[in-house]
GROMACS .gro file of C-alpha atoms in nm:
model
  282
    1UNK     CA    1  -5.736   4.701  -3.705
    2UNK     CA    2  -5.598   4.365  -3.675
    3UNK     CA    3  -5.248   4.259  -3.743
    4UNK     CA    4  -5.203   3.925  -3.919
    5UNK     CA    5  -4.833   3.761  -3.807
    6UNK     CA    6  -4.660   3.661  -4.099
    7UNK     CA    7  -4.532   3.281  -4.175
    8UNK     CA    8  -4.187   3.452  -4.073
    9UNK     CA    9  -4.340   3.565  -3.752
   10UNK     CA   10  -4.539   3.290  -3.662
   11UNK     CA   11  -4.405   2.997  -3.485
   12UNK     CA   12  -4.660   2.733  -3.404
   13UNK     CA   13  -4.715   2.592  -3.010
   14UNK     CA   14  -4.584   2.290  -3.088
   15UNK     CA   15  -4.233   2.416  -3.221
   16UNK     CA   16  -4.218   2.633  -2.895
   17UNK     CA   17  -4.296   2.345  -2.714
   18UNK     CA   18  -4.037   2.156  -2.843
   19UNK     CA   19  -3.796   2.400  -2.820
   20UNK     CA   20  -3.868   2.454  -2.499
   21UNK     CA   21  -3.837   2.061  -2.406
   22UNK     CA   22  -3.478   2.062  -2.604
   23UNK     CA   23  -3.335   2.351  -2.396
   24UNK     CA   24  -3.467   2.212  -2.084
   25UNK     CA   25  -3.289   1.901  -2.194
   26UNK     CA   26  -2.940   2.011  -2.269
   27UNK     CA   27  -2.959   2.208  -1.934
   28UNK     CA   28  -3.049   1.868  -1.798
   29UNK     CA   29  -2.745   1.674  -2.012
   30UNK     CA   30  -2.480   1.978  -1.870
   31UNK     CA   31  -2.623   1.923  -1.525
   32UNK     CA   32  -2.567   1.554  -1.485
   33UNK     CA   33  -2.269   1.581  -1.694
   34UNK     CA   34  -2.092   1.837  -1.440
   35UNK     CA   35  -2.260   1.620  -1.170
   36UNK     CA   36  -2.084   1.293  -1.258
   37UNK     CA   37  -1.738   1.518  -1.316
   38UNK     CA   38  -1.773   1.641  -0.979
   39UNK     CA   39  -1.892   1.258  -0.832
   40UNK     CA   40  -1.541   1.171  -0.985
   41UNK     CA   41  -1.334   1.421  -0.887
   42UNK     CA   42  -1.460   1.350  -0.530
   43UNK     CA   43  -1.356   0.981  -0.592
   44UNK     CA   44  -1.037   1.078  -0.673
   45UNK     CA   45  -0.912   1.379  -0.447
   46UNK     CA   46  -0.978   1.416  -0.106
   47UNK     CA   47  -1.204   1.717   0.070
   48UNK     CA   48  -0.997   1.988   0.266
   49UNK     CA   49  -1.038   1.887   0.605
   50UNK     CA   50  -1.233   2.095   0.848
   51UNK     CA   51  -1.036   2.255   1.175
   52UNK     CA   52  -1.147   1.972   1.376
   53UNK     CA   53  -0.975   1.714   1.203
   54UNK     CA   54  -0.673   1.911   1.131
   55UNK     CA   55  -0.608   1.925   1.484
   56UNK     CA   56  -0.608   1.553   1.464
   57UNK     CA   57  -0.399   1.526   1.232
   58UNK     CA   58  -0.126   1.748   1.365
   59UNK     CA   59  -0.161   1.517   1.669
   60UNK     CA   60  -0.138   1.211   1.470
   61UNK     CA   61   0.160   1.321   1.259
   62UNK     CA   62   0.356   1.297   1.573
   63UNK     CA   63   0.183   0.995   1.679
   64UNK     CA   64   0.295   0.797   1.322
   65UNK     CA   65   0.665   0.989   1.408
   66UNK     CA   66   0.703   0.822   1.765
   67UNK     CA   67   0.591   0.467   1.613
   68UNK     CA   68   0.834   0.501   1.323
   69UNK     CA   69   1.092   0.583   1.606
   70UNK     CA   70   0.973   0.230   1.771
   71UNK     CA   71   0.869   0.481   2.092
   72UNK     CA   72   0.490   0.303   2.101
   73UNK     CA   73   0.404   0.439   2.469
   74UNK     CA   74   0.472   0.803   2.293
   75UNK     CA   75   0.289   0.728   1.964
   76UNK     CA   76   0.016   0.583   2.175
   77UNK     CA   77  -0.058   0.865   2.385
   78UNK     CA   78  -0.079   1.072   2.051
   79UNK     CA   79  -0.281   0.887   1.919
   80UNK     CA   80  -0.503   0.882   2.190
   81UNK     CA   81  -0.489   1.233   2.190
   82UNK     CA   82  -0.600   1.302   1.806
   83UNK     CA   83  -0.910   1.076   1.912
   84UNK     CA   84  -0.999   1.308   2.183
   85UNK     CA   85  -0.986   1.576   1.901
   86UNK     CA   86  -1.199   1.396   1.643
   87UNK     CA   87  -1.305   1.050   1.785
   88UNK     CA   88  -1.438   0.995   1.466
   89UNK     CA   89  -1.065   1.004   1.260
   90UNK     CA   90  -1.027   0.632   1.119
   91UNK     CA   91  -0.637   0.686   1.100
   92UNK     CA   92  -0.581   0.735   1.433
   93UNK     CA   93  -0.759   0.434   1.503
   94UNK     CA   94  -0.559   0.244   1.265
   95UNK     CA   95  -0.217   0.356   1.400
   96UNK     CA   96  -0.353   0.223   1.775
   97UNK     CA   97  -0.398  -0.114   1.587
   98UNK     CA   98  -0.001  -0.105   1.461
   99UNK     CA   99   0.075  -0.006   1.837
  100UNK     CA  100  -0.105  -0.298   1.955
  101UNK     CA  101   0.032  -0.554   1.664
  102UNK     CA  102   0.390  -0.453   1.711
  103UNK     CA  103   0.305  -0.517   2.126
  104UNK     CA  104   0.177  -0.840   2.014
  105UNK     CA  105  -0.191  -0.777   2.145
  106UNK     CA  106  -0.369  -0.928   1.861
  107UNK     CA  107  -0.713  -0.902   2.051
  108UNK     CA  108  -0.656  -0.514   2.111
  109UNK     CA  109  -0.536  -0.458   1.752
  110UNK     CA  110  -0.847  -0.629   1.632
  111UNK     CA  111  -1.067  -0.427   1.770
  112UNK     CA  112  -0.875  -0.141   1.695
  113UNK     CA  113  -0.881  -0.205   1.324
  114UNK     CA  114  -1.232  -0.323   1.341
  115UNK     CA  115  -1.324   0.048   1.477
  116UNK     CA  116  -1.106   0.184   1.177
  117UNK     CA  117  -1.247  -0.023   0.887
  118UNK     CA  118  -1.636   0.114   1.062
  119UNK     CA  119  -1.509   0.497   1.061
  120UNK     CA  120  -1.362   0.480   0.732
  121UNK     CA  121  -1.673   0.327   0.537
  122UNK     CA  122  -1.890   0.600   0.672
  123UNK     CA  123  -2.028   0.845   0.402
  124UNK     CA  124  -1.847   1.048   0.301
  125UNK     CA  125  -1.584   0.781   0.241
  126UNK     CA  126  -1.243   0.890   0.150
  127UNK     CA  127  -1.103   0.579  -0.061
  128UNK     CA  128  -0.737   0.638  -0.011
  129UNK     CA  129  -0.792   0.636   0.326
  130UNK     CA  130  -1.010   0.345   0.346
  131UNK     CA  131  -0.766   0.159   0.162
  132UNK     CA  132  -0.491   0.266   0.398
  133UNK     CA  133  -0.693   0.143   0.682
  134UNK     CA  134  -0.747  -0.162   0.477
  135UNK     CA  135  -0.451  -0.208   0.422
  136UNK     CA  136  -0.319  -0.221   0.745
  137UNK     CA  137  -0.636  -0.468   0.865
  138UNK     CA  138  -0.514  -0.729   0.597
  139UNK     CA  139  -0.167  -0.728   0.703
  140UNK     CA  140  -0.229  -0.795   1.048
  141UNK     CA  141  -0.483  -1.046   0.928
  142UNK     CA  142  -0.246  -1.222   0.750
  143UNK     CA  143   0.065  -1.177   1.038
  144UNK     CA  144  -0.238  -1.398   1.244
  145UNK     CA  145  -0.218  -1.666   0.962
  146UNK     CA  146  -0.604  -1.551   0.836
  147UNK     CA  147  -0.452  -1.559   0.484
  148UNK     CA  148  -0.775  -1.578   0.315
  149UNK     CA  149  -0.939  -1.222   0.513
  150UNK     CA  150  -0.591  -1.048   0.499
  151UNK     CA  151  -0.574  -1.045   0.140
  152UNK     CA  152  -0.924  -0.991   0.120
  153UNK     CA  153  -0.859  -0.678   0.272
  154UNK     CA  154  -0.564  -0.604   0.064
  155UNK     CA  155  -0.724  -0.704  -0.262
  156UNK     CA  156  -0.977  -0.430  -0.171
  157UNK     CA  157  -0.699  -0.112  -0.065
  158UNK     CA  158  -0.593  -0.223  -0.405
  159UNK     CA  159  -0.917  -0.166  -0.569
  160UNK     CA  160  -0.987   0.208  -0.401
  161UNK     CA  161  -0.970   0.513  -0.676
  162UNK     CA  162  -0.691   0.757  -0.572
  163UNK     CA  163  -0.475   0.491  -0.328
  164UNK     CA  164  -0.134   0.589  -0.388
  165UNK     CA  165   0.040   0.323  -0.208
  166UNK     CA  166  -0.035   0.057  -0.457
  167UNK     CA  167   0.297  -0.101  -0.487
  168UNK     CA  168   0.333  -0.135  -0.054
  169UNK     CA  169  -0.017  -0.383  -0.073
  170UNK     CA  170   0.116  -0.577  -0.382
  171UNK     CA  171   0.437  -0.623  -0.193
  172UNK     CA  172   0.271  -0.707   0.104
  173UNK     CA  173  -0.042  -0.939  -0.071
  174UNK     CA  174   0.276  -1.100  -0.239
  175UNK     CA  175   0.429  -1.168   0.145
  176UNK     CA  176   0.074  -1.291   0.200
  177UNK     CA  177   0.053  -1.571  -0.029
  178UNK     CA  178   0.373  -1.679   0.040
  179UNK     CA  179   0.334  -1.707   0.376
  180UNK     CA  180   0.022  -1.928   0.263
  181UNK     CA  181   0.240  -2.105   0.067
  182UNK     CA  182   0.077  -2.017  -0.279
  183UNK     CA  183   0.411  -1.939  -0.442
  184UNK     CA  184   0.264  -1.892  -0.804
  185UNK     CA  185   0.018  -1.585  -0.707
  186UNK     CA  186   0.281  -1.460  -0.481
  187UNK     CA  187   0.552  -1.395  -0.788
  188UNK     CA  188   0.258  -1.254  -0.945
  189UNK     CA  189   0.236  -0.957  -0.673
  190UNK     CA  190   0.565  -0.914  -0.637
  191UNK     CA  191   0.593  -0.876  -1.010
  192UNK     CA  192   0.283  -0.610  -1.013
  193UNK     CA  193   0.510  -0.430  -0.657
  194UNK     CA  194   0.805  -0.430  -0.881
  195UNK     CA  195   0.648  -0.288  -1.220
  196UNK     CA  196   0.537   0.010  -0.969
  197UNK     CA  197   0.831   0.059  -0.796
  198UNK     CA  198   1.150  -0.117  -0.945
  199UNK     CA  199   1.394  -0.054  -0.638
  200UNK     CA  200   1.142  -0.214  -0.369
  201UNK     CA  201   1.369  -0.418  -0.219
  202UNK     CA  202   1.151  -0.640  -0.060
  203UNK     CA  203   0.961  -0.782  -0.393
  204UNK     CA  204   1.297  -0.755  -0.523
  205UNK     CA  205   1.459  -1.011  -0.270
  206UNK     CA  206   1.134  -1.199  -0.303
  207UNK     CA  207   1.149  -1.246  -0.656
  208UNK     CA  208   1.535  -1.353  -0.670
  209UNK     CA  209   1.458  -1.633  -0.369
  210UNK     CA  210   1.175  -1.791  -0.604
  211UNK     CA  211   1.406  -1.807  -0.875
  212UNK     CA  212   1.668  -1.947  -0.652
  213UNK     CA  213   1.454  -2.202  -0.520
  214UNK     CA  214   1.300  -2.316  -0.852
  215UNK     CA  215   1.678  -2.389  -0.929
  216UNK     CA  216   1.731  -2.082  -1.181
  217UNK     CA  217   2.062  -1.942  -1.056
  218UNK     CA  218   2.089  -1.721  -1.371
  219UNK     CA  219   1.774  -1.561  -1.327
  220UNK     CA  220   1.782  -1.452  -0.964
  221UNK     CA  221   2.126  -1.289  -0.998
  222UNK     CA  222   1.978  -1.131  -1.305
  223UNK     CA  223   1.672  -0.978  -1.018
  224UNK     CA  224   1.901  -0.909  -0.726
  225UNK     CA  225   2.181  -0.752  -0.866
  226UNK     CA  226   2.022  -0.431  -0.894
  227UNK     CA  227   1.956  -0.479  -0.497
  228UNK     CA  228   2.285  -0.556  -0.406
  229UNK     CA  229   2.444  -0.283  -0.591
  230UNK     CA  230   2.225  -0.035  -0.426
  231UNK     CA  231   2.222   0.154  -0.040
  232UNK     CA  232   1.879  -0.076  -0.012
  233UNK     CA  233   2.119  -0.422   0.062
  234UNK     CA  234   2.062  -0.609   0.313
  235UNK     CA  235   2.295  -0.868   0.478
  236UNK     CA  236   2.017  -1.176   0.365
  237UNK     CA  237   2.023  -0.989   0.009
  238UNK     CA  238   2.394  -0.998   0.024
  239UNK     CA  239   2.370  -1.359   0.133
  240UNK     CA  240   2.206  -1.443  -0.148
  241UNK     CA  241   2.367  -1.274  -0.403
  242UNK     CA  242   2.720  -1.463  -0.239
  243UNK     CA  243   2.522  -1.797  -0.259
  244UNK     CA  244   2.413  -1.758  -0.655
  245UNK     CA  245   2.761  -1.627  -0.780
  246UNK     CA  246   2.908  -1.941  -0.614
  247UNK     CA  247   2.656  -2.167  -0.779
  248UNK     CA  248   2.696  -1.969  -1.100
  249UNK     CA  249   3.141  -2.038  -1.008
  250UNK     CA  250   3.202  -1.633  -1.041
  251UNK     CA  251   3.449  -1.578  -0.750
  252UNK     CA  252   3.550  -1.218  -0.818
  253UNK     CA  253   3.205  -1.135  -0.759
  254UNK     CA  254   3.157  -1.430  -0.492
  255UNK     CA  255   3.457  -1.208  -0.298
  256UNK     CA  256   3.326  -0.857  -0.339
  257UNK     CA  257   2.969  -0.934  -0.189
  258UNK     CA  258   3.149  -1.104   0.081
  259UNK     CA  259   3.302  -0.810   0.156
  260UNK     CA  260   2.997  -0.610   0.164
  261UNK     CA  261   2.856  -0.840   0.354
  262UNK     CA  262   3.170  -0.862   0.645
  263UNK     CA  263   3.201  -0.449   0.582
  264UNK     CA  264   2.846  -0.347   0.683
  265UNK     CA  265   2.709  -0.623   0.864
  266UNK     CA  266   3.007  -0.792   1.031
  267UNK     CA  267   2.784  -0.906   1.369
  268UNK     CA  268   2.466  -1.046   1.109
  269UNK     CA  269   2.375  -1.435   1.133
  270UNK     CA  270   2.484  -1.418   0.739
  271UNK     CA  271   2.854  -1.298   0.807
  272UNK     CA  272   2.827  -1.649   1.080
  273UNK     CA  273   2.729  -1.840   0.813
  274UNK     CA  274   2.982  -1.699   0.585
  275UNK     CA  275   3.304  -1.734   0.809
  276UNK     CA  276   3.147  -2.090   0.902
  277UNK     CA  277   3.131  -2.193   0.486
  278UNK     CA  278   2.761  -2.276   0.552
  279UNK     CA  279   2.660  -2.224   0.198
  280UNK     CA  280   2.282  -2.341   0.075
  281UNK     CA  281   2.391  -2.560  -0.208
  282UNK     CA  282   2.064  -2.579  -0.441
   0.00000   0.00000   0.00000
């Protein structure tokens, strides 16, 4: 006997077919779609690092805690020493190139962050860590007066996913142009440092010595004060802050930076200056 499908029952090829090309298609959409998530995410975070370069690190923790300590011979063995570990680890090779800046061996410190910036391009890049490599290359750069390659470099750490250090390269692309003696784009870093990180004292001070030297008194006592009433003053912020309330003929506060100034750095070039009345009329 045969047995007719119904119109219920019946689906025609090309229906199936279509249904078939659909499903294969959203599977398709969901797969690219966690694909580019997870592209992203790996853009963003960084990979656990394998017992190899953990090793390396430990070794360069200690490295980066000698050089903060200004013991280079120390932090250069470490160093050293995390490269036998992983010869591959782009950090390590970066901190050699501080060693060897702070020595004042610019030809060994090139080279060192030339094998840093090779390492940390290699795929799988990690772009905070490029940029911290990059960031280090440009400031050297620009410490050699290669203004144009040093913020080059830091214009790039800036632009790497993930960097968390942002405000340190504007502060330091700002010291850049200055040093070049673009003045204009250097407020304009300093500004960007500051809107990151309002106590950075350095874009702070930076800020208040433009407005000082383009004759606005009002202004740069208006930036530094915040400085100068913090644990972050230094005797030049001091300095300055003395120098604008005189301009601006406030005495009481004139007095009390002085005494900062005499109280916590007594033996500073600025306390000299001070006792000696050597004020920087504008």
């Amino acid at each position: 006997m045969n047995v007719r499908l119904s119109a219920r029952q019946h689906i025609p090829t090309a229906a199936v077919l279509a249904l078939i090309l659909c499903v294969m298609g959203l599977q398709a959409c969901q797969s690219s779609g966690q694909t580019a998530r997870a592209t992203q995410l790996d853009t963003l975070t960084s990979p656990e690092p394998d017992a190899q370069r953990q090793r390396a690190m430990r070794r360069l923790a200690l490295a980066s805690a000698y050089f903060e300590q200004n013991q280079s011979e120390a932090a250069l063995q470490e160093a050293r020493a995390s490269l036998q570990i992983d010869p591959a680890y782009a950090q390590a090779f970066s901190l050699i190139g501080l060693i060897h800046q702070r020595a004042n061996s610019p030809a060994l410190a090139q080279s060192s962050f030339e094998q840093a910036l090779q390492l940390a391009v290699q795929v799988p890049a990690i772009p905070a860590d490029l940029a911290e490599v990059q960031h280090n290359y440009g400031w050297f750069l620009c410490q050699q007066d290669r203004f144009d390659a040093g913020q080059a470099q830091l214009m790039q750490a800036l632009s790497q996913p993930g960097y968390r250090q942002v405000a340190k390269s504007w502060m330091a692309l700002g010291l850049c142009q200055l040093r070049a003696g673009d003045k204009p784009q250097a407020r304009r870093s300093f500004d960007a440092a500051l809107l990151l990180e309002p106590e950075n004292p350095v874009a702070r001070y930076q800020l208040a010595v433009l407005d000082w030297q383009n004759g606005d008194a009002k202004r740069a006592q208006s930036t530094l004060t915040a400085l100068n009433s913090s644990a972050q003053a230094s005797a030049q912020s001091l300095w300055l802050g003395i120098q604008l309330a005189r301009a601006l003929s406030q005495p009481q506060d004139q007095a009390r930076l002085a005494q900062q100034l005499n109280q916590f750095f007594p033996n500073s070039t600025q306390a000299l200056a001070l006792a000696q009345g050597k004020f920087q009329d504008q």
